[in-house]
Coordinates of N, CA and C in Angstrom, one line a residue:
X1 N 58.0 9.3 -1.4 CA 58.2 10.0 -2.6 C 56.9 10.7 -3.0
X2 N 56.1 10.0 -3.2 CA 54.4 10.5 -3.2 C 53.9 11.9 -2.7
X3 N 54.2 11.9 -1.5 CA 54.1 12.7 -0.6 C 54.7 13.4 -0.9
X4 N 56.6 13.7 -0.7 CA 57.5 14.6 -1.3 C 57.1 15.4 -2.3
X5 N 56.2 15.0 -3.7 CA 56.6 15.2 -4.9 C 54.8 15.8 -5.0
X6 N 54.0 15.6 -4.4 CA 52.2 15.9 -3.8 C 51.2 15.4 -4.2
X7 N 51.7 14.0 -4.7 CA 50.8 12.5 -5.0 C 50.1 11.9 -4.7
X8 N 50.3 12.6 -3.1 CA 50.0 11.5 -2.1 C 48.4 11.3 -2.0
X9 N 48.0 12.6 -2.1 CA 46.6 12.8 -2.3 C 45.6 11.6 -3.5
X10 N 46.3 12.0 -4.9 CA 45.3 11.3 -5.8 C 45.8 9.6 -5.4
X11 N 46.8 9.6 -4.8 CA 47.4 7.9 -4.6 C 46.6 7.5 -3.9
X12 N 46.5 8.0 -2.7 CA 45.1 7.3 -1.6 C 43.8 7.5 -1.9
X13 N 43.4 8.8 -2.9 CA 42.2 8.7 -3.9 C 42.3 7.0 -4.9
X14 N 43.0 6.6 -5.1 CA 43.3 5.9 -6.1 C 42.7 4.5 -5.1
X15 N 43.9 4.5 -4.1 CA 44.1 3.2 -3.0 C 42.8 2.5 -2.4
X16 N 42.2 3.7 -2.3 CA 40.8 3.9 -0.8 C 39.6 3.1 -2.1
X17 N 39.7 4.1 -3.6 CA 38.7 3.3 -4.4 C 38.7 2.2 -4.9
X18 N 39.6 1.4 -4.9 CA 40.4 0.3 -5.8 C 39.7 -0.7 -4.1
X19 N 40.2 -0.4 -2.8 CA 40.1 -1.6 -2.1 C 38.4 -1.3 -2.0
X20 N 38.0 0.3 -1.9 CA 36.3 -0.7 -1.9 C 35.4 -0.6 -2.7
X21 N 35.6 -0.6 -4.1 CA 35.5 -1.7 -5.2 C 35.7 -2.9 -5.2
X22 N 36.8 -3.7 -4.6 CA 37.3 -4.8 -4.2 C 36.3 -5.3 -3.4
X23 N 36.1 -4.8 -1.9 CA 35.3 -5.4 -0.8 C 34.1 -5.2 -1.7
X24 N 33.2 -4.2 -2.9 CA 32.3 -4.4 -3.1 C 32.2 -6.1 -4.2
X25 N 32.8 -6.3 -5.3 CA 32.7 -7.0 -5.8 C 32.9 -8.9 -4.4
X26 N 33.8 -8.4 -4.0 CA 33.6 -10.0 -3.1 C 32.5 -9.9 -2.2
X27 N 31.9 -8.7 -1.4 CA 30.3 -8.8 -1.2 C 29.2 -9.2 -2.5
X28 N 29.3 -9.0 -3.6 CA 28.8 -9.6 -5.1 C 28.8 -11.5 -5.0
X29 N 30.0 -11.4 -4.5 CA 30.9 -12.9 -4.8 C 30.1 -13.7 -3.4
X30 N 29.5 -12.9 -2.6 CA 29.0 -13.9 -1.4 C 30.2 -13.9 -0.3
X31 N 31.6 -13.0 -0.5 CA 32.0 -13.1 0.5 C 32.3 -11.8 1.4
X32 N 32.0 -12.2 2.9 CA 31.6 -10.9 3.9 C 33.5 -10.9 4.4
X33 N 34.1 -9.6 3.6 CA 35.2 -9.6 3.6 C 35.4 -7.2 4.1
X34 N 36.2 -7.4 4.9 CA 37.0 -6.2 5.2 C 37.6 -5.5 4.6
X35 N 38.0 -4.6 4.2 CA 39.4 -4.2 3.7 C 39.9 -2.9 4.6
X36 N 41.1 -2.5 4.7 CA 41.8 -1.6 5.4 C 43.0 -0.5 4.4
X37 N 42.9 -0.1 4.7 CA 43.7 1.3 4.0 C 44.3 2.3 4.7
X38 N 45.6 2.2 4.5 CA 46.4 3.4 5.5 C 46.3 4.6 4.7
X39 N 46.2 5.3 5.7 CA 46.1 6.8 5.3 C 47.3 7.3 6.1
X40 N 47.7 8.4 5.0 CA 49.0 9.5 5.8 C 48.7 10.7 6.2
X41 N 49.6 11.6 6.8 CA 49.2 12.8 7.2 C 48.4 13.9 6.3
X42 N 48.6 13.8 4.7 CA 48.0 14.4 4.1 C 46.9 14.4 3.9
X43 N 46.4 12.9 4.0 CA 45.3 12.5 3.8 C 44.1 12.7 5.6
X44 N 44.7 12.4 6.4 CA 43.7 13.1 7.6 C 43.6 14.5 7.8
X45 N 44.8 15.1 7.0 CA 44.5 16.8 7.6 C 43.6 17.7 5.9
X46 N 42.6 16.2 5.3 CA 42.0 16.7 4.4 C 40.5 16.6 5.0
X47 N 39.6 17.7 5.3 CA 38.7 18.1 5.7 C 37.6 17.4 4.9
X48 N 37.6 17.3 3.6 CA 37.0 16.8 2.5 C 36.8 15.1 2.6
X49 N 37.9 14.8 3.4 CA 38.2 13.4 3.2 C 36.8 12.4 3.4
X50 N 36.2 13.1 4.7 CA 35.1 12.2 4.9 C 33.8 12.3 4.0
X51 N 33.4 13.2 3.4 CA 32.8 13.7 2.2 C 32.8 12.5 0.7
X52 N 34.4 12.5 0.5 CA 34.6 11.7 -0.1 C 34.4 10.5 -0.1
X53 N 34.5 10.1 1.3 CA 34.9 8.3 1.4 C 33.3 8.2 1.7
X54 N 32.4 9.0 2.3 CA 30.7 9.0 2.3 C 30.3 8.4 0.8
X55 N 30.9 9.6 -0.3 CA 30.4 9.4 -1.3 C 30.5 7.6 -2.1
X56 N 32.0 7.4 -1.9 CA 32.5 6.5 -2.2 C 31.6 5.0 -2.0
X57 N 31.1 5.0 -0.4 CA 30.5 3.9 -0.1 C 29.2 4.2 -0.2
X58 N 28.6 5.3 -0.7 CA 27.5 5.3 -1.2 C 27.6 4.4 -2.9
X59 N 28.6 5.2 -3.5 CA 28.3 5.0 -4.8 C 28.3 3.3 -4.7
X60 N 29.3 2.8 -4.5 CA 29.2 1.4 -4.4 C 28.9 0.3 -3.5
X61 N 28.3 1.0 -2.6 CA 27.0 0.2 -1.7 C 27.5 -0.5 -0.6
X62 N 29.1 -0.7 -0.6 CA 30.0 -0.8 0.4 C 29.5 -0.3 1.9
X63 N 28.9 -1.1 2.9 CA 28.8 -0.8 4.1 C 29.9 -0.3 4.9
X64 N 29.8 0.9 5.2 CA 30.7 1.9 6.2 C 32.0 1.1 6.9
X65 N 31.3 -0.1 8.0 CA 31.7 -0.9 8.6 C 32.8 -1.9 8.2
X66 N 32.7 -1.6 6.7 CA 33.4 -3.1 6.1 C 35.2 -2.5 5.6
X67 N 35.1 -0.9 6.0 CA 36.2 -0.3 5.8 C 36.7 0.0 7.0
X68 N 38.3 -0.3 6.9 CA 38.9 0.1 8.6 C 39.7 1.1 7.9
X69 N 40.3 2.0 8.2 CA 41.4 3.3 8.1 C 42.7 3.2 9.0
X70 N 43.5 2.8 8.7 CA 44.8 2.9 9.6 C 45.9 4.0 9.8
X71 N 46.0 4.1 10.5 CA 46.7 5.5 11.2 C 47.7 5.3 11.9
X72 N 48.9 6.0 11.5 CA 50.0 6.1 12.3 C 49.7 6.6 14.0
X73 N 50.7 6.2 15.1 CA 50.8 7.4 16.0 C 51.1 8.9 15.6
X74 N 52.2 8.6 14.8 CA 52.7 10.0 14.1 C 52.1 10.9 13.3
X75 N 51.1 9.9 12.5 CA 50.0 10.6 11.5 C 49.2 11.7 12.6
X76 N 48.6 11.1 13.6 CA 47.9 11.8 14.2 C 48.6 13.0 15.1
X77 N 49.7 12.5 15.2 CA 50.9 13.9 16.5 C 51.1 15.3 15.1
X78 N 50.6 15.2 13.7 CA 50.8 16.0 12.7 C 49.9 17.5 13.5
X79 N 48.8 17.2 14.2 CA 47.7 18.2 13.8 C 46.0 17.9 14.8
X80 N 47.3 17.5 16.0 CA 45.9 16.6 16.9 C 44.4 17.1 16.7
X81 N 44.3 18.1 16.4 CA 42.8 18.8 16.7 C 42.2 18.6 15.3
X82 N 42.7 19.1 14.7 CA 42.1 18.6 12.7 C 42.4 16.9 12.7
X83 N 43.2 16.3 12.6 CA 42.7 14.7 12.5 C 41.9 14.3 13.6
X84 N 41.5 15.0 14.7 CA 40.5 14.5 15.6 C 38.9 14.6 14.9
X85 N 38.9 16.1 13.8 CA 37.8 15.7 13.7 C 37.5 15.6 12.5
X86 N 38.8 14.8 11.5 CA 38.4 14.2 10.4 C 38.1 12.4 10.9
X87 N 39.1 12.2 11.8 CA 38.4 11.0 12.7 C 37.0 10.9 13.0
X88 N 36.7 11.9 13.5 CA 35.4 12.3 14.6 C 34.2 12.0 13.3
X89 N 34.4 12.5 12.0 CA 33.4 12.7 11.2 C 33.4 11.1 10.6
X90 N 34.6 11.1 10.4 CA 34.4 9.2 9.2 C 34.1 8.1 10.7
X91 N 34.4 8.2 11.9 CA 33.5 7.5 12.6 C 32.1 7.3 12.8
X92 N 31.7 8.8 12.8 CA 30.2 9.0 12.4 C 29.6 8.4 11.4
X93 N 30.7 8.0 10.2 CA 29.8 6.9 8.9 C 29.8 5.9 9.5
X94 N 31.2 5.5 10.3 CA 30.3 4.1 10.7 C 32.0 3.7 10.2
X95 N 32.5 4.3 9.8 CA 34.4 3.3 9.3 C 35.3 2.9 10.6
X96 N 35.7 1.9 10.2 CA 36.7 1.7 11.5 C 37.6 2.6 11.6
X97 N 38.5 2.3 12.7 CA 40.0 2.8 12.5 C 40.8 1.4 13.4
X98 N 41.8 1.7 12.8 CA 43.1 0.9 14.1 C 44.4 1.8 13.4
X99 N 45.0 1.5 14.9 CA 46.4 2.1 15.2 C 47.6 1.4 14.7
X100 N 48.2 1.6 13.5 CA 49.0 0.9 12.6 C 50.6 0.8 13.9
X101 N 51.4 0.1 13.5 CA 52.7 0.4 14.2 C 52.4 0.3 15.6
X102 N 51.6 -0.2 16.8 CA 51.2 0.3 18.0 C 52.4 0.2 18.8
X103 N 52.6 1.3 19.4 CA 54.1 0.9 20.1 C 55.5 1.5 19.8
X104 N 54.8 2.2 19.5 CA 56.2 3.1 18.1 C 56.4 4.1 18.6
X105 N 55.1 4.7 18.9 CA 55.0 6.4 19.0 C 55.0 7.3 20.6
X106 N 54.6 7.8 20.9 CA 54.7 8.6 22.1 C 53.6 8.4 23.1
X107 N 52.6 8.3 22.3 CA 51.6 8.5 22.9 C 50.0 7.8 23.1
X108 N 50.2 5.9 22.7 CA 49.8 5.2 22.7 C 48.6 4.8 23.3
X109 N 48.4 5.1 24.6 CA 47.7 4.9 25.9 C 46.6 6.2 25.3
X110 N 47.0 7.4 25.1 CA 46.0 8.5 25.2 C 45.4 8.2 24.1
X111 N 45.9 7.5 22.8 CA 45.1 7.4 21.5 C 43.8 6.3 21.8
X112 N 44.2 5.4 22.5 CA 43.0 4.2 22.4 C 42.1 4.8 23.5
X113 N 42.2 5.8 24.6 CA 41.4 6.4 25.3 C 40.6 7.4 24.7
X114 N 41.3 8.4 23.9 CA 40.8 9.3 23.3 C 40.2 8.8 21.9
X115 N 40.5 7.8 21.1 CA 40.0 8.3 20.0 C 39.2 7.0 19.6
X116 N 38.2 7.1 18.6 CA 36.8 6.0 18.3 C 37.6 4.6 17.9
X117 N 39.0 4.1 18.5 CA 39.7 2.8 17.6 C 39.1 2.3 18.1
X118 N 39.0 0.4 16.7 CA 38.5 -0.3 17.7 C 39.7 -1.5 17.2
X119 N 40.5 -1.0 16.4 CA 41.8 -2.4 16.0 C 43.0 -1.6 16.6
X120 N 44.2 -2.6 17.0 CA 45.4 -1.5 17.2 C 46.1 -2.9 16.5
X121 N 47.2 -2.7 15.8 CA 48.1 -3.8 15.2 C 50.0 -3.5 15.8
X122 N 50.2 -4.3 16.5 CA 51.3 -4.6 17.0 C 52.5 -4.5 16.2
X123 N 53.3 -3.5 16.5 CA 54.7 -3.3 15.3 C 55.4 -4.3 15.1
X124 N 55.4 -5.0 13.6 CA 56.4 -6.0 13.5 C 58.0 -6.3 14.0
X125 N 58.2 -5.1 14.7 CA 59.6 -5.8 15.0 C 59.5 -6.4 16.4
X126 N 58.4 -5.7 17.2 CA 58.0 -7.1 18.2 C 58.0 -8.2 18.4
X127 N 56.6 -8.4 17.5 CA 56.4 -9.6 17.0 C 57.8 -10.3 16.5
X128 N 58.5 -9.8 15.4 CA 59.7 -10.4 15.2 C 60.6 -11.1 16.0
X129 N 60.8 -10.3 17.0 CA 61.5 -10.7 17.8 C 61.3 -11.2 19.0
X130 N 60.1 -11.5 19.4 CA 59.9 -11.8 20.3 C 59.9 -13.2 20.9
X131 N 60.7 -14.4 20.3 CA 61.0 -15.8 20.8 C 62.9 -15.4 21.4
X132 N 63.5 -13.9 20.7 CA 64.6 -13.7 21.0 C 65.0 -12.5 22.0
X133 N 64.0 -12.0 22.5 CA 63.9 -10.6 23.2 C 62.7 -11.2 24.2
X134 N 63.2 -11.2 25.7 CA 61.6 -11.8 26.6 C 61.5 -9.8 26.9
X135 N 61.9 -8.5 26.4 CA 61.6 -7.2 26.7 C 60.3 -7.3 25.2
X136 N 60.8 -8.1 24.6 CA 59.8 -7.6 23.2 C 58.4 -8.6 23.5
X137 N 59.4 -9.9 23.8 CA 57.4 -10.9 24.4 C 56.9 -10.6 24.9
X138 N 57.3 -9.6 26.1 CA 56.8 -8.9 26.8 C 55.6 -7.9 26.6
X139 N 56.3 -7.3 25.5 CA 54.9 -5.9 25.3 C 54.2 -6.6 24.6
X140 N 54.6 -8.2 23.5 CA 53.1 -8.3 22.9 C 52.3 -8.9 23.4
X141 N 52.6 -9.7 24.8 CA 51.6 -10.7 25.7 C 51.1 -9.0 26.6
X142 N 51.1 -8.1 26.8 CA 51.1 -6.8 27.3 C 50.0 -6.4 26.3
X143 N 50.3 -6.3 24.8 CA 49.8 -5.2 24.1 C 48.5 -6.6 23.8
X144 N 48.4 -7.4 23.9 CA 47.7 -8.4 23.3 C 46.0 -8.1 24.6
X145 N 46.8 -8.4 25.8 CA 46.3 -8.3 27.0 C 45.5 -7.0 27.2
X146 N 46.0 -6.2 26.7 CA 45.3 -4.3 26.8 C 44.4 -4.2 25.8
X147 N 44.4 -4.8 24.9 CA 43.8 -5.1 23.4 C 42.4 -5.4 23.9
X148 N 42.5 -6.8 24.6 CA 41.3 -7.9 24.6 C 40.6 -6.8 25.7
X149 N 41.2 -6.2 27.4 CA 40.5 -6.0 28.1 C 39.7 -4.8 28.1
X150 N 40.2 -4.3 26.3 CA 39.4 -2.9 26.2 C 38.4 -3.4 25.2
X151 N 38.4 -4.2 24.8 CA 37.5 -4.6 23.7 C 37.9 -4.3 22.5
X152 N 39.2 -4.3 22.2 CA 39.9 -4.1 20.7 C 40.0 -5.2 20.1
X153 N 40.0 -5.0 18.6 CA 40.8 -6.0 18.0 C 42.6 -5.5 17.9
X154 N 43.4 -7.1 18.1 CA 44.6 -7.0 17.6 C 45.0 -7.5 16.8
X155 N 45.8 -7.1 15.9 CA 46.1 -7.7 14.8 C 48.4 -7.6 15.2
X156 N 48.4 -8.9 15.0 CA 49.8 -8.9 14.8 C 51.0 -8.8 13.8
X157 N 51.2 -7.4 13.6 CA 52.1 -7.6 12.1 C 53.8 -8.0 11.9
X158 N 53.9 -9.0 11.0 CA 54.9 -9.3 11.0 C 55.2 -10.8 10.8
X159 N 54.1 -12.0 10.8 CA 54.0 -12.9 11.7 C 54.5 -13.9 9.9
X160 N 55.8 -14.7 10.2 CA 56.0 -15.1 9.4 C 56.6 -17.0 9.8
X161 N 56.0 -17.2 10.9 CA 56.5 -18.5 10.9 C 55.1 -19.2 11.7
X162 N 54.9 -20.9 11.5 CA 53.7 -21.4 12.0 C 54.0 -21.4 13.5
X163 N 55.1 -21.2 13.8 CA 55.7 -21.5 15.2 C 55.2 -19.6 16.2
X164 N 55.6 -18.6 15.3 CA 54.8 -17.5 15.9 C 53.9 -17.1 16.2
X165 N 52.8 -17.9 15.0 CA 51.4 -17.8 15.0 C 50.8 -18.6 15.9
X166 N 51.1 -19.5 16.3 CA 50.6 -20.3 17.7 C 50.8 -19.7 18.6
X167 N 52.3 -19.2 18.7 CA 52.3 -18.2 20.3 C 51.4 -17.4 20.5
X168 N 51.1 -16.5 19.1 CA 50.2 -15.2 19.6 C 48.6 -15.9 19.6
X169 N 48.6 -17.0 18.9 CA 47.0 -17.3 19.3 C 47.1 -17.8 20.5
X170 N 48.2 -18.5 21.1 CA 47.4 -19.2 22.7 C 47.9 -17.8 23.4
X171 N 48.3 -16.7 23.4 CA 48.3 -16.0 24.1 C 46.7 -15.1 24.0
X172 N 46.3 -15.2 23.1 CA 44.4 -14.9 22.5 C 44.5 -13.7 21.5
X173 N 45.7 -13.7 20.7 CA 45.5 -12.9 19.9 C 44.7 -13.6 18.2
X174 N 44.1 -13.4 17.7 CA 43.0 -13.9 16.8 C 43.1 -13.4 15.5
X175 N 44.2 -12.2 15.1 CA 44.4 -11.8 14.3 C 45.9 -11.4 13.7
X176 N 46.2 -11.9 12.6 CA 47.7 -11.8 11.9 C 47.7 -10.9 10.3
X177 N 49.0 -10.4 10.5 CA 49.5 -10.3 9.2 C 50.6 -10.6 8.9
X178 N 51.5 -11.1 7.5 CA 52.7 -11.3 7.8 C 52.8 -12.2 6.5
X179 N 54.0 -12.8 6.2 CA 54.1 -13.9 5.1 C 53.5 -15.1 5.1
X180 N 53.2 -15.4 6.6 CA 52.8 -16.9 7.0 C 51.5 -16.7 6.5
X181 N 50.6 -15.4 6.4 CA 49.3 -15.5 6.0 C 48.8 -15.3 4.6

């Protein structure tokens, strides 16, 4: 609806300063904490964007590093050449990225070759189903495996039982999202 109605803009203005204010105050608090923020298509095919989010972690002292950016496959199929180099520039501060949904989109393999990620997060309906589908265990002992031997982080979304989260950790995955967490 955001988007539809042309929100979307001041909403992830809103989103992006709210979480790192956040990470600033718990760096205050003594704690060395992350935050992540998805962005939409409107939001990477804004030229300005990296300008902004410079300014942002200037003003509030927020190390570059301590912000990851998450991106659809499809975010990025909007306008490959312009989100390549609003990527290209907010990597240059130093922000992360990871590939929200991995596994969704078309073109998976070319993104973690081509572009500065260093997270990719596993689509929860994988993860979901994957004690009931050995096609779904399959791609996350797969996607887990391509993760580690590239030097990514993976993050598993979706993970809502203690019995899931042991699978994906003895398979070496080290990172979750989900109800269980």
């Amino acid at each position: 609806l955001a988007e539809r109605t042309g929100l979307i803009k001041p909403l992830s203005r809103y989103v992006l300063r709210a979480a790192v204010e956040q990470c600033a105050t718990w760096a205050a608090d003594g704690l060395d904490v992350h935050v992540a923020v998805n962005l939409t298509i409107p939001d990477l095919l804004d030229l300005e964007l990296p300008d902004r989010i410079a300014a942002l972690l200037a003003e509030t002292g927020v190390p570059a590093d301590r912000l990851e950016l998450e991106v659809t496959e499809s975010t990025i199929l909007a306008d490959p050449f312009r989100v390549r180099s609003v990527i290209d520039r907010l990597n240059e501060l130093g922000v992360g990225f990871a590939i929200d949904d991995f596994g969704t989109g078309y073109s998976s393999l070319a993104y973690l070759k081509q572009l500065p990620v260093q997270t990719i997060k596993i689509d929860r309906s994988f993860v979901m189903d994957m004690f009931e589908s050995e096609s779904d265990a399959a791609i996350v002992r797969s996607t887990v495996d391509l993760a580690r031997n590239l030097g990514l982080r993976v993050v598993a979304e979706g993970v809502e039982t203690q019995e899931m989260w042991d699978a994906l950790r003895g398979q070496g995955c080290s990172l979750a999202q989900g109800y269980l967490i």
